[in-house]
Amino acid sequence: MTADIHLQESGISNSHYNTTNLLATVINLFAAGTGTTSTTLRWALLFMIKYPKIQDEVQEELNRVVGVRQVRVQDRQNLPFMNAVIHETQRLANILPLALAHKTSQDVTFQGHFIEQGTMVFPLLTSVLHDEHEWEKPESFHPAHFLDKDGNFLKRDAFMPFSAGRRMCPGESLAKAELFIFFATLLQHFRFTPPPGVSEEDVDLTPHSTGSLHPQPHQLCAVSLM
Ligand SMILES: *[C@@H]1O[C@H](CO)[C@@H](O)[C@H](O)[C@H]1NC(C)=O
């Protein structure tokens, strides 16, 4: 409201900085900034209960490098295995397979195809995140995709869950920090297992699609370690 009053006082009637746009921006901030991170964390915990040996390795590294003190963002560079597990979670979970709709700002010819100015374009992230020419095991949870032979973290060009180009996700660095802090702190405090009576083989990784890809509704146990 105050924004509109200021605009009226200043005599500007066509500003983008109005209440309607403020509301839309705040909704976007919450929808894009929290839903994606929580969905990725749910996938990460699901992978941990499905693959307990990988969870062992994450916790061994965390215990060795950080111990019981509070996890900090700077710890990420000393936790290459955890970093690889988080990247592999984002790659395999592929939570926004269509990314977001874009529009061509001018006529373009791309790989022999003419695309007229103003055409809606979806950058299909599945095609790169699950590309069999880029990944040794495209359909498996394989953190070694992001590790060199000495166990150092390895950047991969085909890792683009935040899309690419000038209109890629503006929240990338915030999301990466959040995923790291939340995942590391959860794994520092809890051991995650399937609920009693459910075996690891029964843990279902088939995504539930609502445009974005979520885990199926499921239960898991968090056993306190501290
Ligand atoms: C706010 O600005 C947008 C353009 O950015 C315009 O479409 C909309 O009608 C404006 N809303 C109000 C309440 O002025």
mmCIF file of C-alpha atoms and ligand atoms in Angstrom:
data_model
loop_
_atom_site.group_PDB
_atom_site.id
_atom_site.type_symbol
_atom_site.label_atom_id
_atom_site.label_comp_id
_atom_site.label_asym_id
_atom_site.label_seq_id
_atom_site.Cartn_x
_atom_site.Cartn_y
_atom_site.Cartn_z
ATOM 1 C CA MET A 1 0.000 0.000 0.000
ATOM 2 C CA THR A 2 2.693 2.477 1.018
ATOM 3 C CA ALA A 3 4.408 1.756 -2.310
ATOM 4 C CA ASP A 4 1.290 2.858 -4.189
ATOM 5 C CA ILE A 5 0.878 5.983 -2.040
ATOM 6 C CA HIS A 6 4.486 6.987 -2.731
ATOM 7 C CA LEU A 7 3.924 6.466 -6.437
ATOM 8 C CA GLN A 8 0.769 8.597 -6.363
ATOM 9 C CA GLU A 9 2.608 11.376 -4.505
ATOM 10 C CA SER A 10 5.445 11.313 -6.979
ATOM 11 C CA GLY A 11 3.018 11.380 -9.871
ATOM 12 C CA ILE A 12 4.366 8.163 -11.436
ATOM 13 C CA SER A 13 1.425 6.131 -12.695
ATOM 14 C CA ASN A 14 3.020 3.374 -14.743
ATOM 15 C CA SER A 15 5.798 2.030 -12.494
ATOM 16 C CA HIS A 16 6.567 -1.679 -12.265
ATOM 17 C CA TYR A 17 7.123 -1.113 -8.528
ATOM 18 C CA ASN A 18 3.461 -1.404 -7.528
ATOM 19 C CA THR A 19 1.606 -3.514 -4.968
ATOM 20 C CA THR A 20 0.484 -6.127 -7.502
ATOM 21 C CA ASN A 21 4.053 -6.800 -8.592
ATOM 22 C CA LEU A 22 5.342 -6.717 -4.997
ATOM 23 C CA LEU A 23 2.843 -9.390 -4.004
ATOM 24 C CA ALA A 24 3.731 -11.550 -7.028
ATOM 25 C CA THR A 25 7.438 -11.191 -6.257
ATOM 26 C CA VAL A 26 7.000 -12.217 -2.614
ATOM 27 C CA ILE A 27 4.904 -15.229 -3.648
ATOM 28 C CA ASN A 28 7.608 -16.187 -6.175
ATOM 29 C CA LEU A 29 10.285 -15.841 -3.517
ATOM 30 C CA PHE A 30 8.496 -18.292 -1.228
ATOM 31 C CA ALA A 31 7.244 -20.682 -3.905
ATOM 32 C CA ALA A 32 10.497 -20.858 -5.872
ATOM 33 C CA GLY A 33 12.823 -20.422 -2.917
ATOM 34 C CA THR A 34 11.366 -22.826 -0.362
ATOM 35 C CA GLY A 35 9.407 -25.482 -2.278
ATOM 36 C CA THR A 36 12.357 -26.446 -4.460
ATOM 37 C CA THR A 37 14.762 -26.698 -1.519
ATOM 38 C CA SER A 38 12.392 -28.747 0.638
ATOM 39 C CA THR A 39 11.590 -31.091 -2.271
ATOM 40 C CA THR A 40 15.306 -31.621 -2.901
ATOM 41 C CA LEU A 41 15.890 -32.335 0.812
ATOM 42 C CA ARG A 42 13.059 -34.898 0.789
ATOM 43 C CA TRP A 43 14.756 -36.632 -2.152
ATOM 44 C CA ALA A 44 18.116 -36.508 -0.377
ATOM 45 C CA LEU A 45 16.708 -38.223 2.731
ATOM 46 C CA LEU A 46 14.900 -40.781 0.573
ATOM 47 C CA PHE A 47 18.198 -41.640 -1.164
ATOM 48 C CA MET A 48 19.845 -41.948 2.263
ATOM 49 C CA ILE A 49 17.306 -44.526 3.490
ATOM 50 C CA LYS A 50 17.475 -46.384 0.170
ATOM 51 C CA TYR A 51 21.307 -46.477 0.156
ATOM 52 C CA PRO A 52 22.517 -46.847 3.798
ATOM 53 C CA LYS A 53 26.138 -47.488 2.733
ATOM 54 C CA ILE A 54 26.227 -44.047 1.132
ATOM 55 C CA GLN A 55 24.695 -42.591 4.295
ATOM 56 C CA ASP A 56 27.498 -44.357 6.272
ATOM 57 C CA GLU A 57 30.090 -42.597 4.132
ATOM 58 C CA VAL A 58 28.417 -39.195 4.471
ATOM 59 C CA GLN A 59 28.306 -39.557 8.258
ATOM 60 C CA GLU A 60 31.853 -40.878 8.531
ATOM 61 C CA GLU A 61 33.192 -37.865 6.612
ATOM 62 C CA LEU A 62 31.027 -35.440 8.584
ATOM 63 C CA ASN A 63 32.135 -36.925 11.888
ATOM 64 C CA ARG A 64 35.791 -36.784 10.871
ATOM 65 C CA VAL A 65 35.771 -33.244 9.452
ATOM 66 C CA VAL A 66 33.148 -31.392 11.525
ATOM 67 C CA GLY A 67 32.429 -33.542 14.586
ATOM 68 C CA VAL A 68 29.797 -32.149 16.937
ATOM 69 C CA ARG A 69 30.220 -28.411 16.402
ATOM 70 C CA GLN A 70 27.734 -26.472 14.297
ATOM 71 C CA VAL A 71 28.124 -26.941 10.531
ATOM 72 C CA ARG A 72 29.217 -23.842 8.569
ATOM 73 C CA VAL A 73 28.953 -23.065 4.859
ATOM 74 C CA GLN A 74 32.767 -22.990 4.673
ATOM 75 C CA ASP A 75 32.858 -26.680 5.677
ATOM 76 C CA ARG A 76 31.519 -27.611 2.237
ATOM 77 C CA GLN A 77 34.956 -27.467 0.603
ATOM 78 C CA ASN A 78 36.251 -29.998 3.150
ATOM 79 C CA LEU A 79 33.317 -32.378 2.656
ATOM 80 C CA PRO A 80 33.709 -33.525 -0.964
ATOM 81 C CA PHE A 81 31.681 -36.707 -0.495
ATOM 82 C CA MET A 82 28.715 -34.873 1.013
ATOM 83 C CA ASN A 83 28.987 -32.251 -1.710
ATOM 84 C CA ALA A 84 28.914 -35.024 -4.321
ATOM 85 C CA VAL A 85 25.859 -36.618 -2.661
ATOM 86 C CA ILE A 86 23.970 -33.311 -2.733
ATOM 87 C CA HIS A 87 24.886 -32.707 -6.393
ATOM 88 C CA GLU A 88 23.900 -36.262 -7.300
ATOM 89 C CA THR A 89 20.576 -35.778 -5.500
ATOM 90 C CA GLN A 90 19.857 -32.672 -7.576
ATOM 91 C CA ARG A 91 20.932 -34.422 -10.780
ATOM 92 C CA LEU A 92 18.935 -37.625 -10.369
ATOM 93 C CA ALA A 93 15.877 -36.065 -8.675
ATOM 94 C CA ASN A 94 15.612 -33.524 -11.514
ATOM 95 C CA ILE A 95 12.795 -31.775 -9.680
ATOM 96 C CA LEU A 96 12.015 -29.256 -12.440
ATOM 97 C CA PRO A 97 12.362 -31.337 -15.617
ATOM 98 C CA LEU A 98 10.921 -28.573 -17.827
ATOM 99 C CA ALA A 99 12.689 -25.769 -15.945
ATOM 100 C CA LEU A 100 10.571 -22.635 -16.488
ATOM 101 C CA ALA A 101 9.032 -21.321 -19.681
ATOM 102 C CA HIS A 102 11.180 -18.854 -21.631
ATOM 103 C CA LYS A 103 10.392 -16.796 -24.714
ATOM 104 C CA THR A 104 12.650 -16.015 -27.666
ATOM 105 C CA SER A 105 13.426 -12.281 -27.764
ATOM 106 C CA GLN A 106 14.258 -12.435 -31.480
ATOM 107 C CA ASP A 107 14.089 -14.884 -34.400
ATOM 108 C CA VAL A 108 16.675 -17.639 -33.953
ATOM 109 C CA THR A 109 17.861 -20.653 -35.882
ATOM 110 C CA PHE A 110 18.987 -23.350 -33.484
ATOM 111 C CA GLN A 111 20.497 -26.585 -34.780
ATOM 112 C CA GLY A 112 18.748 -26.098 -38.087
ATOM 113 C CA HIS A 113 15.358 -25.246 -36.565
ATOM 114 C CA PHE A 114 13.853 -21.820 -37.107
ATOM 115 C CA ILE A 115 12.184 -20.413 -33.965
ATOM 116 C CA GLU A 116 10.197 -17.237 -34.403
ATOM 117 C CA GLN A 117 10.526 -14.289 -32.014
ATOM 118 C CA GLY A 118 8.070 -14.570 -29.119
ATOM 119 C CA THR A 119 7.880 -18.394 -29.153
ATOM 120 C CA MET A 120 7.577 -20.080 -25.767
ATOM 121 C CA VAL A 121 10.557 -22.372 -25.181
ATOM 122 C CA PHE A 122 11.080 -24.962 -22.426
ATOM 123 C CA PRO A 123 14.694 -25.930 -21.728
ATOM 124 C CA LEU A 124 14.256 -29.660 -21.082
ATOM 125 C CA LEU A 125 16.655 -30.256 -18.185
ATOM 126 C CA THR A 126 16.081 -34.024 -18.193
ATOM 127 C CA SER A 127 17.900 -34.195 -21.528
ATOM 128 C CA VAL A 128 21.127 -33.041 -19.896
ATOM 129 C CA LEU A 129 20.767 -34.241 -16.275
ATOM 130 C CA HIS A 130 20.079 -37.798 -17.460
ATOM 131 C CA ASP A 131 22.188 -37.721 -20.645
ATOM 132 C CA GLU A 132 23.784 -41.121 -21.201
ATOM 133 C CA HIS A 133 26.714 -39.491 -23.036
ATOM 134 C CA GLU A 134 27.511 -37.307 -20.015
ATOM 135 C CA TRP A 135 26.926 -39.607 -17.041
ATOM 136 C CA GLU A 136 28.336 -43.066 -16.430
ATOM 137 C CA LYS A 137 25.140 -44.207 -14.693
ATOM 138 C CA PRO A 138 22.456 -41.687 -15.709
ATOM 139 C CA GLU A 139 19.520 -43.450 -14.020
ATOM 140 C CA SER A 140 21.303 -44.515 -10.806
ATOM 141 C CA PHE A 141 22.185 -42.701 -7.604
ATOM 142 C CA HIS A 142 25.942 -42.589 -8.103
ATOM 143 C CA PRO A 143 27.773 -39.837 -6.136
ATOM 144 C CA ALA A 144 31.029 -40.837 -7.874
ATOM 145 C CA HIS A 145 29.738 -38.824 -10.847
ATOM 146 C CA PHE A 146 31.066 -35.834 -8.881
ATOM 147 C CA LEU A 147 34.330 -37.290 -7.530
ATOM 148 C CA ASP A 148 37.733 -37.744 -9.130
ATOM 149 C CA LYS A 149 39.803 -40.864 -8.524
ATOM 150 C CA ASP A 150 41.314 -39.314 -5.389
ATOM 151 C CA GLY A 151 37.931 -38.481 -3.883
ATOM 152 C CA ASN A 152 38.108 -34.754 -4.642
ATOM 153 C CA PHE A 153 34.955 -32.956 -5.702
ATOM 154 C CA LEU A 154 34.615 -32.827 -9.483
ATOM 155 C CA LYS A 155 32.594 -30.143 -11.271
ATOM 156 C CA ARG A 156 30.577 -31.421 -14.212
ATOM 157 C CA ASP A 157 29.453 -29.189 -17.084
ATOM 158 C CA ALA A 158 26.278 -31.227 -17.551
ATOM 159 C CA PHE A 159 25.163 -30.425 -14.000
ATOM 160 C CA MET A 160 22.551 -27.730 -14.641
ATOM 161 C CA PRO A 161 19.571 -28.219 -12.314
ATOM 162 C CA PHE A 162 19.378 -24.409 -12.033
ATOM 163 C CA SER A 163 19.076 -24.140 -15.813
ATOM 164 C CA ALA A 164 21.547 -21.956 -17.767
ATOM 165 C CA GLY A 165 22.072 -18.576 -19.330
ATOM 166 C CA ARG A 166 20.968 -15.129 -18.273
ATOM 167 C CA ARG A 167 17.584 -16.330 -17.031
ATOM 168 C CA MET A 168 18.876 -19.193 -14.912
ATOM 169 C CA CYS A 169 17.765 -19.497 -11.279
ATOM 170 C CA PRO A 170 18.773 -16.307 -9.421
ATOM 171 C CA GLY A 171 18.628 -18.226 -6.133
ATOM 172 C CA GLU A 172 21.356 -20.738 -7.023
ATOM 173 C CA SER A 173 23.943 -19.766 -4.423
ATOM 174 C CA LEU A 174 21.324 -19.367 -1.687
ATOM 175 C CA ALA A 175 19.805 -22.751 -2.568
ATOM 176 C CA LYS A 176 23.229 -24.429 -2.518
ATOM 177 C CA ALA A 177 24.040 -22.969 0.902
ATOM 178 C CA GLU A 178 20.628 -23.963 2.269
ATOM 179 C CA LEU A 179 20.815 -27.510 0.920
ATOM 180 C CA PHE A 180 24.267 -27.960 2.382
ATOM 181 C CA ILE A 181 23.497 -26.538 5.851
ATOM 182 C CA PHE A 182 20.172 -28.378 6.229
ATOM 183 C CA PHE A 183 21.363 -31.712 4.852
ATOM 184 C CA ALA A 184 24.640 -31.695 6.787
ATOM 185 C CA THR A 185 22.949 -30.688 10.056
ATOM 186 C CA LEU A 186 20.244 -33.342 9.652
ATOM 187 C CA LEU A 187 22.835 -36.052 8.935
ATOM 188 C CA GLN A 188 24.963 -34.860 11.858
ATOM 189 C CA HIS A 189 22.072 -35.295 14.297
ATOM 190 C CA PHE A 190 20.098 -38.236 12.924
ATOM 191 C CA ARG A 191 20.430 -41.625 11.291
ATOM 192 C CA PHE A 192 17.681 -42.028 8.707
ATOM 193 C CA THR A 193 16.053 -45.422 8.093
ATOM 194 C CA PRO A 194 12.924 -46.801 6.454
ATOM 195 C CA PRO A 195 10.061 -47.304 8.937
ATOM 196 C CA PRO A 196 9.893 -50.692 10.751
ATOM 197 C CA GLY A 197 8.780 -53.483 8.399
ATOM 198 C CA VAL A 198 9.927 -51.673 5.230
ATOM 199 C CA SER A 199 13.147 -52.856 3.600
ATOM 200 C CA GLU A 200 15.508 -50.694 1.576
ATOM 201 C CA GLU A 201 14.410 -52.548 -1.583
ATOM 202 C CA ASP A 202 10.818 -51.474 -0.890
ATOM 203 C CA VAL A 203 11.726 -47.783 -0.823
ATOM 204 C CA ASP A 204 10.091 -46.468 -3.998
ATOM 205 C CA LEU A 205 11.975 -43.841 -6.002
ATOM 206 C CA THR A 206 9.254 -43.395 -8.636
ATOM 207 C CA PRO A 207 8.535 -39.661 -8.739
ATOM 208 C CA HIS A 208 5.123 -38.151 -8.233
ATOM 209 C CA SER A 209 4.632 -35.475 -10.891
ATOM 210 C CA THR A 210 2.754 -32.222 -10.496
ATOM 211 C CA GLY A 211 4.860 -30.423 -13.094
ATOM 212 C CA SER A 212 7.691 -30.671 -10.606
ATOM 213 C CA LEU A 213 8.891 -34.120 -9.503
ATOM 214 C CA HIS A 214 8.330 -35.015 -5.822
ATOM 215 C CA PRO A 215 8.963 -38.213 -3.892
ATOM 216 C CA GLN A 216 5.862 -40.357 -3.367
ATOM 217 C CA PRO A 217 4.287 -39.873 0.074
ATOM 218 C CA HIS A 218 6.425 -41.985 2.390
ATOM 219 C CA GLN A 219 7.511 -42.406 5.989
ATOM 220 C CA LEU A 220 11.014 -42.564 7.402
ATOM 221 C CA CYS A 221 12.579 -42.825 10.843
ATOM 222 C CA ALA A 222 15.049 -40.304 12.235
ATOM 223 C CA VAL A 223 17.083 -41.878 15.048
ATOM 224 C CA SER A 224 18.888 -39.333 17.200
ATOM 225 C CA LEU A 225 22.694 -39.594 17.196
ATOM 226 C CA MET A 226 23.397 -36.907 19.802
HETATM 227 C C1 LIG B 1 1.507 -2.936 -11.828
HETATM 228 O O1 LIG B 1 2.408 -2.926 -12.898
HETATM 229 C C2 LIG B 1 2.114 -3.874 -13.932
HETATM 230 C C3 LIG B 1 3.208 -3.766 -14.986
HETATM 231 O O2 LIG B 1 4.443 -4.125 -14.451
HETATM 232 C C4 LIG B 1 0.724 -3.617 -14.505
HETATM 233 O O3 LIG B 1 0.425 -4.621 -15.473
HETATM 234 C C5 LIG B 1 -0.299 -3.644 -13.380
HETATM 235 O O4 LIG B 1 -1.580 -3.315 -13.905
HETATM 236 C C6 LIG B 1 0.083 -2.645 -12.302
HETATM 237 N N1 LIG B 1 -0.863 -2.773 -11.199
HETATM 238 C C7 LIG B 1 -1.375 -1.704 -10.581
HETATM 239 C C8 LIG B 1 -2.302 -1.984 -9.444
HETATM 240 O O5 LIG B 1 -1.078 -0.582 -10.899
#
